[in-house]
Every structure is written in C-alpha cells, then in structure tokens.
CSV table of C-alpha atoms in Angstrom, one decimal:
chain,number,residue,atom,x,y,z
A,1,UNK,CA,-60.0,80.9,-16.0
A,2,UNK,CA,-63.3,82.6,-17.5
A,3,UNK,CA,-63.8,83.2,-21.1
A,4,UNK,CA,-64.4,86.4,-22.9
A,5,UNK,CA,-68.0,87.1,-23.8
A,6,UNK,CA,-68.5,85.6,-27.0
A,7,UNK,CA,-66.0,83.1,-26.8
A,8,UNK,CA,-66.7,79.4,-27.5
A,9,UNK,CA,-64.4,76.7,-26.0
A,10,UNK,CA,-64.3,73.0,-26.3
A,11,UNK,CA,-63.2,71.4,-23.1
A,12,UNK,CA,-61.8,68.1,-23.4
A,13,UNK,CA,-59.9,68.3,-20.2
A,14,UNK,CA,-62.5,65.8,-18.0
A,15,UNK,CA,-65.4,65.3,-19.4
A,16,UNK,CA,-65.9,66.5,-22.9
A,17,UNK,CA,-68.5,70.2,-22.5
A,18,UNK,CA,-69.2,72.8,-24.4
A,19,UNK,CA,-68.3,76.2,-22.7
A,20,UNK,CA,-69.8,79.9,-23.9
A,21,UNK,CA,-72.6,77.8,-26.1
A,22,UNK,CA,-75.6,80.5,-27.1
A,23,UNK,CA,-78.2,79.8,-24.7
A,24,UNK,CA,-81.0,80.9,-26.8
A,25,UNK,CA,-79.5,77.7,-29.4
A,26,UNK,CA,-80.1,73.9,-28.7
A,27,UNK,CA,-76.6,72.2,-28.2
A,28,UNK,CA,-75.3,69.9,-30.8
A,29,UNK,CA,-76.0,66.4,-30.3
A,30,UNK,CA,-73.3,64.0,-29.0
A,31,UNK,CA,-72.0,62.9,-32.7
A,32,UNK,CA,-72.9,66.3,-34.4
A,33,UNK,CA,-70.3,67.4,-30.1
A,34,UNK,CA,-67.5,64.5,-31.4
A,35,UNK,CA,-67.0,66.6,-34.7
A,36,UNK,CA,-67.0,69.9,-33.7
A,37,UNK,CA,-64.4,68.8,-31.2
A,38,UNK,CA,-62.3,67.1,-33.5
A,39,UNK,CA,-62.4,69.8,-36.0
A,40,UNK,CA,-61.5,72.3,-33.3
A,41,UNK,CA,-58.7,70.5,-31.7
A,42,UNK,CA,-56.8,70.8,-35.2
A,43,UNK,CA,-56.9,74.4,-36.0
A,44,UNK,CA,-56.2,75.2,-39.4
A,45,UNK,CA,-56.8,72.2,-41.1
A,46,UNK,CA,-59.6,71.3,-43.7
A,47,UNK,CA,-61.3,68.3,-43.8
A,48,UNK,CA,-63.4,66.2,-46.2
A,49,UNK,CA,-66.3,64.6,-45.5
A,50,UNK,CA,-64.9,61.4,-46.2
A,51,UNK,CA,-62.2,62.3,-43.8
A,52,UNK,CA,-64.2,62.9,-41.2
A,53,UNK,CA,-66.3,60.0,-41.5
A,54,UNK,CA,-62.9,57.7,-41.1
A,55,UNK,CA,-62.0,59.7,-37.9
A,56,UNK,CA,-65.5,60.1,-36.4
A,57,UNK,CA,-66.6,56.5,-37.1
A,58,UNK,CA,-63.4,54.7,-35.3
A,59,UNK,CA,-64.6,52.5,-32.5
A,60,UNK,CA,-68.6,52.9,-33.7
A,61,UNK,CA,-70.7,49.8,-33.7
A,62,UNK,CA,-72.5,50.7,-37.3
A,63,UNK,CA,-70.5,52.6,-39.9
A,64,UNK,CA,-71.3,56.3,-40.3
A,65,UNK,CA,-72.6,57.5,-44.4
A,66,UNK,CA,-70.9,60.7,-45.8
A,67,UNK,CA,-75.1,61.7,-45.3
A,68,UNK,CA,-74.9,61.7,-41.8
A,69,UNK,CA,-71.4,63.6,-41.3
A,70,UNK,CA,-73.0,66.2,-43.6
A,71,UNK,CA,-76.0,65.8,-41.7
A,72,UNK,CA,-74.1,66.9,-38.9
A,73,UNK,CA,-71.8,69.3,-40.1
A,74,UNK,CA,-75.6,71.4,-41.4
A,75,UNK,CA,-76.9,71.0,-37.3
A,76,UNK,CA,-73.0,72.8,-36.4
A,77,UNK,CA,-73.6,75.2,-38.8
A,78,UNK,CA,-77.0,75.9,-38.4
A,79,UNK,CA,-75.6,77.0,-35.0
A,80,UNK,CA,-72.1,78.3,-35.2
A,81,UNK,CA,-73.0,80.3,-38.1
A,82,UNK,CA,-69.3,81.8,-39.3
A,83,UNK,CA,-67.6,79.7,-37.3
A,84,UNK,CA,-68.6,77.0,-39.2
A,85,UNK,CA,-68.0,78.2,-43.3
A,86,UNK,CA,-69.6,76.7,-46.4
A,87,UNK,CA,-67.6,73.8,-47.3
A,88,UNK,CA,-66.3,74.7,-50.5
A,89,UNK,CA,-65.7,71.7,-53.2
A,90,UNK,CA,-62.3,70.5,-52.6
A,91,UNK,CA,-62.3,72.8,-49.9
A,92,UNK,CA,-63.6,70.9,-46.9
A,93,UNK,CA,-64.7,71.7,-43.8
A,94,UNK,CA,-63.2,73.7,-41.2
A,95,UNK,CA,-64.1,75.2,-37.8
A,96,UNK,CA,-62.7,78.9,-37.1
A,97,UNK,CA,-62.6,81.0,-33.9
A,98,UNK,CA,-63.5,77.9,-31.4
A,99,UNK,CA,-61.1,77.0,-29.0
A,100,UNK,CA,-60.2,74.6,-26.6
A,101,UNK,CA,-58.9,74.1,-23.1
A,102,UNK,CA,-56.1,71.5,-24.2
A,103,UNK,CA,-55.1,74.7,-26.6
A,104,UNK,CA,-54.9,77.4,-23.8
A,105,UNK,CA,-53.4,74.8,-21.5
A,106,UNK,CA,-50.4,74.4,-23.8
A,107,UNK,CA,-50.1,77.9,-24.8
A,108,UNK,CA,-50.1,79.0,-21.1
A,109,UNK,CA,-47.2,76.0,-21.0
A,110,UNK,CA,-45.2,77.1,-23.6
A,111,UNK,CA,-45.2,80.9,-21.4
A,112,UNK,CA,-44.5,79.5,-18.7
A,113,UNK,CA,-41.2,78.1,-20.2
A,114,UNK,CA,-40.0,81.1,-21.2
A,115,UNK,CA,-37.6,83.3,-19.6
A,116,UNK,CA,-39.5,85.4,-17.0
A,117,UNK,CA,-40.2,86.3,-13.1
A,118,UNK,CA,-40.6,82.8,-10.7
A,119,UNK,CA,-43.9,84.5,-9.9
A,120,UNK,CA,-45.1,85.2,-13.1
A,121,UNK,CA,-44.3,81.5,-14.6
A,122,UNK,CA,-46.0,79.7,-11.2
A,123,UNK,CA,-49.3,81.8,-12.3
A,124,UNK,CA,-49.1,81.1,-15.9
A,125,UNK,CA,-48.7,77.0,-14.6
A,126,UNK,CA,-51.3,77.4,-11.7
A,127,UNK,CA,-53.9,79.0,-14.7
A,128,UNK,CA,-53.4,76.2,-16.9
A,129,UNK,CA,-53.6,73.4,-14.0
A,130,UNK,CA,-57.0,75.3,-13.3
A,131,UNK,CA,-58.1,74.1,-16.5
A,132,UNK,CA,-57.9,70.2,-15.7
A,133,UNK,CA,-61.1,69.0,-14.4
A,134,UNK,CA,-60.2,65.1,-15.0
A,135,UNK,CA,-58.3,63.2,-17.3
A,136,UNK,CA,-58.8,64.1,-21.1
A,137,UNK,CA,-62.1,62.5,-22.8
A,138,UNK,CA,-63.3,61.2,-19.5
A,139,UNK,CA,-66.4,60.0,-19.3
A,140,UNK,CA,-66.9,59.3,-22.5
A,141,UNK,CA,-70.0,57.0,-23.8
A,142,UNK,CA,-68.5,53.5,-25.3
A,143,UNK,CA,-68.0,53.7,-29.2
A,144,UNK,CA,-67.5,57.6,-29.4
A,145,UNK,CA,-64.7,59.7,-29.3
A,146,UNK,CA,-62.2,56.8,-30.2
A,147,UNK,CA,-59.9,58.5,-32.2
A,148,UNK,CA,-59.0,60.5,-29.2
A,149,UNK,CA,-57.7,57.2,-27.8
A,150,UNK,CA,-56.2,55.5,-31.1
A,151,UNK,CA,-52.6,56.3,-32.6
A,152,UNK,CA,-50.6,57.9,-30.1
A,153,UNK,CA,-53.3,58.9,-28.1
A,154,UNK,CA,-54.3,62.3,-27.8
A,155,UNK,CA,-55.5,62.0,-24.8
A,156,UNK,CA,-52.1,60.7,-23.5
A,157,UNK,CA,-50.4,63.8,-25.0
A,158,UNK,CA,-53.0,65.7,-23.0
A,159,UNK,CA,-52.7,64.1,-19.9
A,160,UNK,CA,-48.4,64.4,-20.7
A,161,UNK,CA,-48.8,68.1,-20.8
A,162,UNK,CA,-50.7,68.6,-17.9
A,163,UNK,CA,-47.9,66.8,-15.9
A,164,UNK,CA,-45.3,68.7,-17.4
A,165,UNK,CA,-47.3,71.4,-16.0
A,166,UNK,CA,-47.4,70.1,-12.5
A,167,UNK,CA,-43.7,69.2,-12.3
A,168,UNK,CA,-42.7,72.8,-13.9
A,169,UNK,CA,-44.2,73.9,-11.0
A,170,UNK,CA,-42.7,72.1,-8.4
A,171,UNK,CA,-39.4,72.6,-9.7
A,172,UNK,CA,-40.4,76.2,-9.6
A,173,UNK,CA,-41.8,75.9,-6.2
A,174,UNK,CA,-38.6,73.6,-4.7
C-alpha cells in the first residue's frame, strides 16, 4: 500500500528503509536511521538522552557518549523539522507524525478482527501481508539495531503478528 504525499514511514518489516524521505534532503546516517526508528516505533513516549544512549548502544562494540546521541538527534532534526521538536529539559525527545509499517500492519490487524463482511476483513489481511517484505530488522549490519532483538524481541512480536495475519486469513479463506 502507497503512502499519502507527505507521509514519512519507517519500515522495519525486511530490511530497515526509509519511505516518503524528502528527496531534496540527505538521509540520516545508519546510527542517526537506528534512532529515528526506535523513537518512532514507540509513539508517544519521551525519551532522554541518557535513555536513548542505553537503548541505541546495546550490542555496539564502543559505547556511545550522550554527545553523539545528541549529535544525532541535531542531524534528525535538522531534517525532520516539526517532526522532530526541541527537546525540552526534563522533557526529552520525541518523534511525532512518523509512522511505521509494523504500526499500519497491526492496526489493519486489529480491523480485520472486528466484526465485518468476509470480503472486507480478507482485504484488510491481504493489505497488511503486503507490507512484509522479509522478516523484521533483516539485514541488519552486526552491532546495530540490537535492542530490536533483546528482551522479548520486537522483532519476534513482529514476525508473531504477521502470522496471525496469515492464519486469520486462511481461516477466513477455509
């Protein structure tokens, strides 16, 4: 499924890409990609620098310095502009009006397993298999992204939904 004009979107379902970047803007960096995708994949929340460097620097070779997560949150905002706000002190930092593909696959889930028309459910399940281009974080270069394997796994949960996906529509097709 295409996004809206304007519209930027994480995907983390197969390899990890940015989708609706400005092409007149230089994309972030791989560590400066890692935050903006963890910020993104918890809506709502604020985080301090201190908490991001704890996240972000799980399974790095070298530690990361508050510097360099600040560093990075600067390049983000330099680009994202509003999406991106001034942290404030105390505040933290906090991504707004970024999505991602794990999001729109579980919302299109959670439709799907509501009350409504066989045909109507299958396409809401057949959009949100669309989404999957591999399993979750794939590709990933060794020492990044490793909180997305660490804890519970998000990238199990992923992975969990998009089969809940599948079989909800195989039950809806049998």
């Amino acid at each position: 499924p295409a996004l809206p004009d304007g519209q930027l979107e994480i995907q983390v379902l197969g390899p990890v890409q940015l989708a609706g970047w400005p092409a007149d803007r230089p994309p972030p960096g791989r560590a400066a990609l890692e935050l903006l995708t963890y910020m993104a994949l918890h809506p709502g929340r604020r985080f301090t620098a201190e908490q991001l460097r704890t996240v972000i620097g799980r399974g790095r070779t070298r530690d990361l310095d508050l510097a360099t997560i600040r560093r990075y949150n600067g390049e983000l905002r330099r680009a994202l502009g509003e999406r991106l706000p001034e942290a404030k002190p105390g505040g933290g930092y906090q991504v707004v009006e970024v999505s991602t593909d794990s999001g729109r696959l579980a919302s299109l889930v959670r439709a799907a397993e509501q009350p409504a028309p066989v045909g109507e459910r299958a396409s809401q399940l057949a959009s949100a298999l669309a989404l999957v281009r591999g399993f979750p974080f794939a590709d990933c270069p060794e020492g990044t992204f490793g909180w997305a394997f660490a804890d519970g796994s998000l990238a199990m949960q992923m992975a969990h939904q998009v089969l809940t996906a599948a079989l909800l529509l195989a039950d809806l097709a049998i």
